[in-house]
PDB file of C-alpha atoms and ligand atoms in Angstrom:
ATOM      1  CA  MET B   1      -7.157  -0.093  -0.249  1.00  0.00           C
ATOM      2  CA  ARG B   2      -4.588   3.513   0.690  1.00  0.00           C
ATOM      3  CA  PRO B   3      -5.437   5.133   3.597  1.00  0.00           C
ATOM      4  CA  HIS B   4      -2.750   7.069   4.996  1.00  0.00           C
ATOM      5  CA  ILE B   5      -2.925  10.126   6.316  1.00  0.00           C
ATOM      6  CA  LEU B   6      -0.134  12.234   6.306  1.00  0.00           C
ATOM      7  CA  LEU B   7       1.347  14.530   7.815  1.00  0.00           C
ATOM      8  CA  VAL B   8       3.160  17.223   6.909  1.00  0.00           C
ATOM      9  CA  LEU B   9       2.824  19.447   9.242  1.00  0.00           C
ATOM     10  CA  LEU B  10       3.757  23.108   9.094  1.00  0.00           C
ATOM     11  CA  ILE B  11       6.438  22.707  12.262  1.00  0.00           C
ATOM     12  CA  THR B  12       8.304  25.596  12.397  1.00  0.00           C
ATOM     13  CA  LEU B  13       7.710  27.432  14.647  1.00  0.00           C
ATOM     14  CA  THR B  14       9.446  28.732  17.646  1.00  0.00           C
ATOM     15  CA  ASN B  15       8.311  30.013  19.887  1.00  0.00           C
ATOM     16  CA  SER B  16       6.148  30.651  23.395  1.00  0.00           C
ATOM     17  CA  SER B  17       3.136  28.870  22.426  1.00  0.00           C
ATOM     18  CA  ILE B  18       4.673  26.756  20.355  1.00  0.00           C
ATOM     19  CA  PRO B  19       6.976  22.921  21.048  1.00  0.00           C
ATOM     20  CA  PRO B  20      10.279  23.917  21.732  1.00  0.00           C
ATOM     21  CA  ASN B  21      12.533  21.706  18.994  1.00  0.00           C
ATOM     22  CA  PHE B  22      11.261  22.910  16.432  1.00  0.00           C
ATOM     23  CA  LYS B  23      12.805  24.914  13.891  1.00  0.00           C
ATOM     24  CA  LYS B  24      12.234  28.831  13.108  1.00  0.00           C
ATOM     25  CA  CYS B  25      12.285  30.058   9.934  1.00  0.00           C
ATOM     26  CA  PHE B  26      12.567  33.979   8.555  1.00  0.00           C
ATOM     27  CA  ARG B  27      10.862  34.998   5.487  1.00  0.00           C
ATOM     28  CA  LYS B  28      13.081  37.247   4.779  1.00  0.00           C
ATOM     29  CA  ASP B  29      16.124  34.809   5.135  1.00  0.00           C
ATOM     30  CA  PRO B  30      17.236  33.644   1.199  1.00  0.00           C
ATOM     31  CA  ASN B  31      16.880  30.820   2.330  1.00  0.00           C
ATOM     32  CA  PHE B  32      14.115  30.116   3.549  1.00  0.00           C
ATOM     33  CA  LYS B  33      13.791  27.267   1.529  1.00  0.00           C
ATOM     34  CA  ASN B  34      15.699  24.690   3.051  1.00  0.00           C
ATOM     35  CA  CYS B  35      15.094  25.704   6.342  1.00  0.00           C
ATOM     36  CA  ILE B  36      11.467  25.344   6.234  1.00  0.00           C
ATOM     37  CA  LEU B  37      12.785  21.778   4.557  1.00  0.00           C
ATOM     38  CA  GLU B  38      14.494  21.124   7.072  1.00  0.00           C
ATOM     39  CA  ALA B  39      12.556  22.150   9.755  1.00  0.00           C
ATOM     40  CA  VAL B  40      10.319  20.018   8.813  1.00  0.00           C
ATOM     41  CA  GLN B  41      12.037  17.514   8.031  1.00  0.00           C
ATOM     42  CA  SER B  42      13.360  17.861  11.573  1.00  0.00           C
ATOM     43  CA  GLY B  43      10.060  18.279  13.518  1.00  0.00           C
ATOM     44  CA  ILE B  44       7.639  15.428  12.037  1.00  0.00           C
ATOM     45  CA  PRO B  45       9.753  12.661  14.077  1.00  0.00           C
ATOM     46  CA  GLN B  46       9.662  14.402  17.188  1.00  0.00           C
ATOM     47  CA  LEU B  47       5.446  14.129  16.847  1.00  0.00           C
ATOM     48  CA  THR B  48       5.369  10.476  18.788  1.00  0.00           C
ATOM     49  CA  LYS B  49       3.463  12.814  20.720  1.00  0.00           C
ATOM     50  CA  PRO B  50       0.429  15.008  21.006  1.00  0.00           C
ATOM     51  CA  PHE B  51       1.013  18.633  20.325  1.00  0.00           C
ATOM     52  CA  LYS B  52      -1.786  20.155  21.968  1.00  0.00           C
ATOM     53  CA  SER B  53      -0.890  24.142  21.869  1.00  0.00           C
ATOM     54  CA  LEU B  54      -0.790  23.340  17.965  1.00  0.00           C
ATOM     55  CA  ASP B  55      -3.021  20.872  17.785  1.00  0.00           C
ATOM     56  CA  LEU B  56      -1.606  18.567  16.560  1.00  0.00           C
ATOM     57  CA  PRO B  57      -1.959  14.829  16.909  1.00  0.00           C
ATOM     58  CA  ASN B  58       0.985  11.618  17.961  1.00  0.00           C
ATOM     59  CA  LEU B  59       2.148  10.587  15.025  1.00  0.00           C
ATOM     60  CA  GLU B  60       3.555   6.676  15.633  1.00  0.00           C
ATOM     61  CA  PRO B  61       1.196   5.479  16.026  1.00  0.00           C
ATOM     62  CA  PHE B  62      -1.137   7.715  14.274  1.00  0.00           C
ATOM     63  CA  GLU B  63      -4.738   7.092  15.305  1.00  0.00           C
ATOM     64  CA  VAL B  64      -7.888   7.063  13.468  1.00  0.00           C
ATOM     65  CA  PRO B  65     -10.890   5.601  15.211  1.00  0.00           C
ATOM     66  CA  LEU B  66     -13.307   5.324  12.005  1.00  0.00           C
ATOM     67  CA  LEU B  67     -12.888   5.116   8.078  1.00  0.00           C
ATOM     68  CA  THR B  68     -16.046   4.290   6.003  1.00  0.00           C
ATOM     69  CA  VAL B  69     -16.010   3.528   2.309  1.00  0.00           C
ATOM     70  CA  ARG B  70     -19.213   2.543   0.157  1.00  0.00           C
ATOM     71  CA  ASP B  71     -19.116   0.500  -1.816  1.00  0.00           C
ATOM     72  CA  LYS B  72     -19.291   2.100  -5.754  1.00  0.00           C
ATOM     73  CA  GLY B  73     -19.518  -0.871  -7.956  1.00  0.00           C
ATOM     74  CA  GLY B  74     -17.231  -1.630 -10.382  1.00  0.00           C
ATOM     75  CA  ALA B  75     -14.251  -4.738  -9.974  1.00  0.00           C
ATOM     76  CA  VAL B  76     -13.381  -3.690  -6.822  1.00  0.00           C
ATOM     77  CA  ALA B  77     -17.155  -3.929  -4.918  1.00  0.00           C
ATOM     78  CA  LEU B  78     -17.052  -3.137  -1.084  1.00  0.00           C
ATOM     79  CA  ASN B  79     -18.397  -1.663   1.596  1.00  0.00           C
ATOM     80  CA  GLN B  80     -15.719  -1.399   3.991  1.00  0.00           C
ATOM     81  CA  ASN B  81     -15.166  -0.384   7.882  1.00  0.00           C
ATOM     82  CA  PHE B  82     -12.044   0.031   9.125  1.00  0.00           C
ATOM     83  CA  LYS B  83     -12.492   0.546  13.248  1.00  0.00           C
ATOM     84  CA  ASN B  84      -9.509   1.283  16.005  1.00  0.00           C
ATOM     85  CA  CYS B  85      -6.932   1.995  13.285  1.00  0.00           C
ATOM     86  CA  VAL B  86      -3.020   2.891  13.293  1.00  0.00           C
ATOM     87  CA  PHE B  87      -1.183   4.273  10.658  1.00  0.00           C
ATOM     88  CA  TYR B  88       2.645   3.096  11.873  1.00  0.00           C
ATOM     89  CA  GLY B  89       5.826   4.819   9.687  1.00  0.00           C
ATOM     90  CA  LEU B  90       4.573   8.232   9.095  1.00  0.00           C
ATOM     91  CA  THR B  91       7.467   9.808  11.082  1.00  0.00           C
ATOM     92  CA  THR B  92       9.741   8.187   9.077  1.00  0.00           C
ATOM     93  CA  MET B  93       8.690   9.964   6.361  1.00  0.00           C
ATOM     94  CA  LYS B  94      11.396  11.723   3.607  1.00  0.00           C
ATOM     95  CA  ILE B  95      10.678  15.298   2.760  1.00  0.00           C
ATOM     96  CA  GLN B  96      11.317  16.030  -1.364  1.00  0.00           C
ATOM     97  CA  ASP B  97      10.214  19.153  -1.628  1.00  0.00           C
ATOM     98  CA  PHE B  98       8.412  22.165   0.948  1.00  0.00           C
ATOM     99  CA  ASP B  99       7.711  25.086  -1.364  1.00  0.00           C
ATOM    100  CA  LEU B 100       5.577  27.771   0.981  1.00  0.00           C
ATOM    101  CA  ASP B 101       5.269  30.702  -1.704  1.00  0.00           C
ATOM    102  CA  PHE B 102       4.223  33.840   0.835  1.00  0.00           C
ATOM    103  CA  GLY B 103       3.799  35.999  -2.827  1.00  0.00           C
ATOM    104  CA  LYS B 104       1.185  33.145  -4.210  1.00  0.00           C
ATOM    105  CA  LYS B 105       0.194  31.868  -0.935  1.00  0.00           C
ATOM    106  CA  THR B 106       0.466  28.502  -1.664  1.00  0.00           C
ATOM    107  CA  LEU B 107       2.347  25.559  -0.182  1.00  0.00           C
ATOM    108  CA  PHE B 108       4.090  22.419  -1.688  1.00  0.00           C
ATOM    109  CA  VAL B 109       4.544  19.847  -0.251  1.00  0.00           C
ATOM    110  CA  ASP B 110       5.739  16.351  -2.088  1.00  0.00           C
ATOM    111  CA  SER B 111       7.168  13.063   0.256  1.00  0.00           C
ATOM    112  CA  VAL B 112       7.713   9.554   1.105  1.00  0.00           C
ATOM    113  CA  VAL B 113       6.749   7.354   3.212  1.00  0.00           C
ATOM    114  CA  PRO B 114       9.309   4.710   2.875  1.00  0.00           C
ATOM    115  CA  LYS B 115       7.471   1.875   4.824  1.00  0.00           C
ATOM    116  CA  MET B 116       3.800   2.415   6.240  1.00  0.00           C
ATOM    117  CA  VAL B 117       1.993  -0.370   8.256  1.00  0.00           C
ATOM    118  CA  PHE B 118      -2.196  -0.122   8.909  1.00  0.00           C
ATOM    119  CA  LYS B 119      -3.406  -2.157  10.900  1.00  0.00           C
ATOM    120  CA  CYS B 120      -7.472  -2.179  11.778  1.00  0.00           C
ATOM    121  CA  HIS B 121     -10.465  -3.852  13.398  1.00  0.00           C
ATOM    122  CA  TYR B 122     -12.436  -4.572   9.605  1.00  0.00           C
ATOM    123  CA  GLN B 123     -15.508  -4.695   8.446  1.00  0.00           C
ATOM    124  CA  LEU B 124     -15.862  -5.908   4.370  1.00  0.00           C
ATOM    125  CA  GLU B 125     -18.470  -7.083   2.400  1.00  0.00           C
ATOM    126  CA  GLY B 126     -19.038  -6.810  -1.211  1.00  0.00           C
ATOM    127  CA  LYS B 127     -16.618  -8.296  -4.222  1.00  0.00           C
ATOM    128  CA  VAL B 128     -13.340  -8.213  -5.546  1.00  0.00           C
ATOM    129  CA  LEU B 129     -12.520  -8.874  -9.081  1.00  0.00           C
ATOM    130  CA  VAL B 130     -15.594 -11.395  -8.912  1.00  0.00           C
ATOM    131  CA  LEU B 131     -14.710 -12.909  -6.012  1.00  0.00           C
ATOM    132  CA  PRO B 132     -16.869 -12.721  -3.244  1.00  0.00           C
ATOM    133  CA  ILE B 133     -15.843 -11.482  -0.102  1.00  0.00           C
ATOM    134  CA  LYS B 134     -17.721 -10.606   3.671  1.00  0.00           C
ATOM    135  CA  GLY B 135     -15.458 -10.818   6.611  1.00  0.00           C
ATOM    136  CA  ASP B 136     -15.002  -9.382  10.320  1.00  0.00           C
ATOM    137  CA  GLY B 137     -11.757  -8.653  11.789  1.00  0.00           C
ATOM    138  CA  ASN B 138      -8.046  -7.637  12.029  1.00  0.00           C
ATOM    139  CA  SER B 139      -6.406  -6.583   9.368  1.00  0.00           C
ATOM    140  CA  THR B 140      -2.811  -5.433   7.699  1.00  0.00           C
ATOM    141  CA  ILE B 141      -1.838  -3.828   5.647  1.00  0.00           C
ATOM    142  CA  LYS B 142       1.805  -2.243   3.867  1.00  0.00           C
ATOM    143  CA  PHE B 143       2.134  -0.136   1.896  1.00  0.00           C
ATOM    144  CA  THR B 144       5.853   0.443   0.718  1.00  0.00           C
ATOM    145  CA  ASN B 145       7.381   4.057  -0.136  1.00  0.00           C
ATOM    146  CA  PHE B 146       4.104   6.206  -0.166  1.00  0.00           C
ATOM    147  CA  ARG B 147       4.365   9.625  -2.155  1.00  0.00           C
ATOM    148  CA  LEU B 148       2.107  11.772  -1.649  1.00  0.00           C
ATOM    149  CA  LYS B 149       2.385  15.274  -3.327  1.00  0.00           C
ATOM    150  CA  PHE B 150      -0.020  18.410  -1.496  1.00  0.00           C
ATOM    151  CA  ARG B 151      -0.925  21.020  -2.900  1.00  0.00           C
ATOM    152  CA  SER B 152      -3.095  24.712  -0.366  1.00  0.00           C
ATOM    153  CA  PHE B 153      -4.349  27.585  -2.079  1.00  0.00           C
ATOM    154  CA  TYR B 154      -4.633  29.800   0.888  1.00  0.00           C
ATOM    155  CA  ASP B 155      -6.779  33.558   1.591  1.00  0.00           C
ATOM    156  CA  GLU B 156      -5.506  35.317   4.178  1.00  0.00           C
ATOM    157  CA  ILE B 157      -7.327  36.893   7.165  1.00  0.00           C
ATOM    158  CA  VAL B 158      -6.252  39.563   9.855  1.00  0.00           C
ATOM    159  CA  ARG B 159      -7.499  39.183  12.635  1.00  0.00           C
ATOM    160  CA  ASN B 160      -5.570  41.072  15.928  1.00  0.00           C
ATOM    161  CA  SER B 161      -3.416  43.020  13.279  1.00  0.00           C
ATOM    162  CA  LYS B 162      -1.528  39.586  13.087  1.00  0.00           C
ATOM    163  CA  THR B 163      -2.201  37.786   9.505  1.00  0.00           C
ATOM    164  CA  TYR B 164      -3.549  34.183   9.326  1.00  0.00           C
ATOM    165  CA  TYR B 165      -3.833  31.722   6.435  1.00  0.00           C
ATOM    166  CA  THR B 166      -7.111  30.517   5.770  1.00  0.00           C
ATOM    167  CA  THR B 167      -7.279  27.256   3.236  1.00  0.00           C
ATOM    168  CA  ALA B 168      -9.204  27.994  -0.426  1.00  0.00           C
ATOM    169  CA  SER B 169      -8.556  24.725  -1.960  1.00  0.00           C
ATOM    170  CA  THR B 170      -6.146  21.785  -1.751  1.00  0.00           C
ATOM    171  CA  GLU B 171      -5.283  19.238  -3.870  1.00  0.00           C
ATOM    172  CA  MET B 172      -3.798  15.626  -3.887  1.00  0.00           C
ATOM    173  CA  GLN B 173      -1.473  12.726  -5.492  1.00  0.00           C
ATOM    174  CA  SER B 174      -0.592   9.812  -4.204  1.00  0.00           C
ATOM    175  CA  ASP B 175       0.774   6.703  -5.219  1.00  0.00           C
ATOM    176  CA  VAL B 176       2.119   3.628  -3.920  1.00  0.00           C
ATOM    177  CA  GLU B 177       5.054   0.960  -4.956  1.00  0.00           C
ATOM    178  CA  HIS B 178       4.052  -1.795  -3.121  1.00  0.00           C
ATOM    179  CA  SER B 179       1.167  -2.735  -1.234  1.00  0.00           C
ATOM    180  CA  HIS B 180       1.025  -6.738   1.112  1.00  0.00           C
ATOM    181  CA  PHE B 181      -2.603  -6.741   2.265  1.00  0.00           C
ATOM    182  CA  GLN B 182      -3.766  -9.602   5.159  1.00  0.00           C
ATOM    183  CA  PHE B 183      -7.673  -9.979   6.510  1.00  0.00           C
ATOM    184  CA  ASP B 184      -7.961 -12.248   9.318  1.00  0.00           C
ATOM    185  CA  ASN B 185     -11.234 -14.666   9.907  1.00  0.00           C
ATOM    186  CA  LEU B 186     -12.490 -14.143   6.499  1.00  0.00           C
ATOM    187  CA  PHE B 187     -15.936 -16.014   6.149  1.00  0.00           C
ATOM    188  CA  ASN B 188     -16.570 -16.671  10.042  1.00  0.00           C
ATOM    189  CA  GLY B 189     -12.797 -18.055   9.619  1.00  0.00           C
ATOM    190  CA  ASN B 190     -12.437 -20.289   6.653  1.00  0.00           C
ATOM    191  CA  LYS B 191      -9.153 -20.849   6.406  1.00  0.00           C
ATOM    192  CA  GLU B 192      -9.208 -22.046   2.625  1.00  0.00           C
ATOM    193  CA  LEU B 193     -11.834 -19.215   0.961  1.00  0.00           C
ATOM    194  CA  GLY B 194      -9.808 -16.556   3.574  1.00  0.00           C
ATOM    195  CA  ASP B 195      -6.524 -17.396   2.365  1.00  0.00           C
ATOM    196  CA  ASN B 196      -7.462 -17.204  -0.963  1.00  0.00           C
ATOM    197  CA  VAL B 197      -8.581 -14.046  -0.906  1.00  0.00           C
ATOM    198  CA  ASN B 198      -5.624 -12.821   0.163  1.00  0.00           C
ATOM    199  CA  LEU B 199      -3.776 -14.296  -2.247  1.00  0.00           C
ATOM    200  CA  VAL B 200      -5.947 -12.772  -4.655  1.00  0.00           C
ATOM    201  CA  LEU B 201      -5.574  -9.698  -3.453  1.00  0.00           C
ATOM    202  CA  ASN B 202      -1.726  -9.999  -3.320  1.00  0.00           C
ATOM    203  CA  ASP B 203      -1.480 -11.369  -6.783  1.00  0.00           C
ATOM    204  CA  ASN B 204      -3.812  -8.503  -8.171  1.00  0.00           C
ATOM    205  CA  TRP B 205      -2.526  -5.685  -5.130  1.00  0.00           C
ATOM    206  CA  ARG B 206      -1.570  -3.470  -8.129  1.00  0.00           C
ATOM    207  CA  GLN B 207      -5.357  -3.081  -9.443  1.00  0.00           C
ATOM    208  CA  VAL B 208      -6.941  -3.538  -5.938  1.00  0.00           C
ATOM    209  CA  VAL B 209      -4.896  -0.244  -5.030  1.00  0.00           C
ATOM    210  CA  ASP B 210      -6.055   1.676  -7.916  1.00  0.00           C
ATOM    211  CA  GLU B 211      -9.663   0.842  -7.960  1.00  0.00           C
ATOM    212  CA  LEU B 212     -10.084   1.490  -4.504  1.00  0.00           C
ATOM    213  CA  HIS B 213      -7.243   5.148  -4.112  1.00  0.00           C
ATOM    214  CA  PRO B 214      -9.734   7.898  -5.937  1.00  0.00           C
ATOM    215  CA  GLU B 215     -11.678   7.651  -2.058  1.00  0.00           C
ATOM    216  CA  TYR B 216      -8.927   6.916   0.359  1.00  0.00           C
ATOM    217  CA  ASN B 217      -7.151   9.564  -1.324  1.00  0.00           C
ATOM    218  CA  GLU B 218      -9.644  11.756  -0.713  1.00  0.00           C
ATOM    219  CA  ILE B 219     -10.186  10.639   3.031  1.00  0.00           C
ATOM    220  CA  VAL B 220      -6.495  11.817   3.279  1.00  0.00           C
ATOM    221  CA  ARG B 221      -6.272  14.855   1.446  1.00  0.00           C
ATOM    222  CA  GLN B 222      -8.911  16.038   3.673  1.00  0.00           C
ATOM    223  CA  ILE B 223      -7.184  14.402   7.579  1.00  0.00           C
ATOM    224  CA  LEU B 224      -4.350  16.802   5.603  1.00  0.00           C
ATOM    225  CA  THR B 225      -6.160  19.336   5.217  1.00  0.00           C
ATOM    226  CA  GLY B 226      -7.656  19.747   8.773  1.00  0.00           C
ATOM    227  CA  MET B 227      -4.218  18.940  10.319  1.00  0.00           C
ATOM    228  CA  ILE B 228      -2.498  21.908   8.326  1.00  0.00           C
ATOM    229  CA  GLU B 229      -5.648  23.935   9.021  1.00  0.00           C
ATOM    230  CA  LYS B 230      -5.393  23.265  13.306  1.00  0.00           C
ATOM    231  CA  VAL B 231      -1.993  25.305  13.074  1.00  0.00           C
ATOM    232  CA  TRP B 232      -2.587  27.856  10.287  1.00  0.00           C
ATOM    233  CA  THR B 233      -5.437  28.924  12.753  1.00  0.00           C
ATOM    234  CA  LYS B 234      -3.612  28.644  15.751  1.00  0.00           C
ATOM    235  CA  VAL B 235      -0.341  30.525  14.754  1.00  0.00           C
ATOM    236  CA  SER B 236       0.293  34.116  12.165  1.00  0.00           C
ATOM    237  CA  LEU B 237       2.627  34.333   9.424  1.00  0.00           C
ATOM    238  CA  GLU B 238       4.192  36.457  11.296  1.00  0.00           C
ATOM    239  CA  GLU B 239       4.501  34.381  14.896  1.00  0.00           C
ATOM    240  CA  MET B 240       5.950  31.398  12.410  1.00  0.00           C
ATOM    241  CA  PHE B 241       7.956  33.852  10.050  1.00  0.00           C
ATOM    242  CA  ASP B 242       9.141  36.557  11.084  1.00  0.00           C
TER     243      ASP B 242
HETATM  244  C1  LIG Y 301      -6.609  -8.113  17.410  1.00  0.00           C
HETATM  245  O1  LIG Y 301      -5.914  -6.563  17.487  1.00  0.00           O
HETATM  246  C2  LIG Y 301      -6.168  -6.077  18.755  1.00  0.00           C
HETATM  247  C3  LIG Y 301      -5.644  -4.763  18.490  1.00  0.00           C
HETATM  248  O2  LIG Y 301      -4.079  -5.145  17.437  1.00  0.00           O
HETATM  249  C4  LIG Y 301      -5.464  -7.733  19.623  1.00  0.00           C
HETATM  250  O3  LIG Y 301      -5.609  -7.080  20.888  1.00  0.00           O
HETATM  251  C5  LIG Y 301      -5.982  -9.157  19.105  1.00  0.00           C
HETATM  252  O4  LIG Y 301      -5.655  -9.705  20.177  1.00  0.00           O
HETATM  253  C6  LIG Y 301      -6.193  -9.415  17.783  1.00  0.00           C
HETATM  254  N1  LIG Y 301      -7.609 -10.144  18.077  1.00  0.00           N
HETATM  255  C7  LIG Y 301      -6.783 -11.398  17.217  1.00  0.00           C
HETATM  256  C8  LIG Y 301      -7.665 -12.660  17.223  1.00  0.00           C
HETATM  257  O5  LIG Y 301      -6.281 -12.251  16.892  1.00  0.00           O
END
């Protein structure tokens, strides 16, 4: 499982409608690429509260009210409902590469979150590696070195003589170096069965992550795409970068 919601925000703005501590970068600056990487890197740890002017949520923790993934068959065939989820650690994200190309109208972000913790109220029913699994309770999933590469392609639109980006398409790849699962209260609190399932999940974490990866990668891609699109909708390229 690997919900991770990443952020990658375009927080490069310093402007009245824009949070004051975000560094401004000018697209004509020959050092634009370094400037924006630093601006985003220094902006992310500031997202410990929402920025309404940009529609950016609080990232520490980042709240997701509901995540649902239906059983798709395979070795990990699970109906999964997660409610009242919180992610911790997103503001420690390290940006490895941030390439906003105005000629190609593309954005590429490569980033790593060293430690991320995802807490939810879960409901699970199905099978993991032939073991039946069923339960309802608190869950904690930990991820080490969650890496995300996100690419967007934009179209330009003009409103009130200002240029705005609008998303044409996005792609995302993600991976994790290690995951740890803890599901409390499996099988109505039967400790022996519950401990056994957690053990099997953790002994086989790589396979579990690989099986669940396509759906979660897609969920994160959509969340990220939406978050970045909101910023682009609010602030024109001229306001952001001239
Ligand atoms: C489940 O998690 C919630 C939120 O963190 C907490 O308030 C509650 O006490 C936990 N319940 C149990 C049974 O541990």
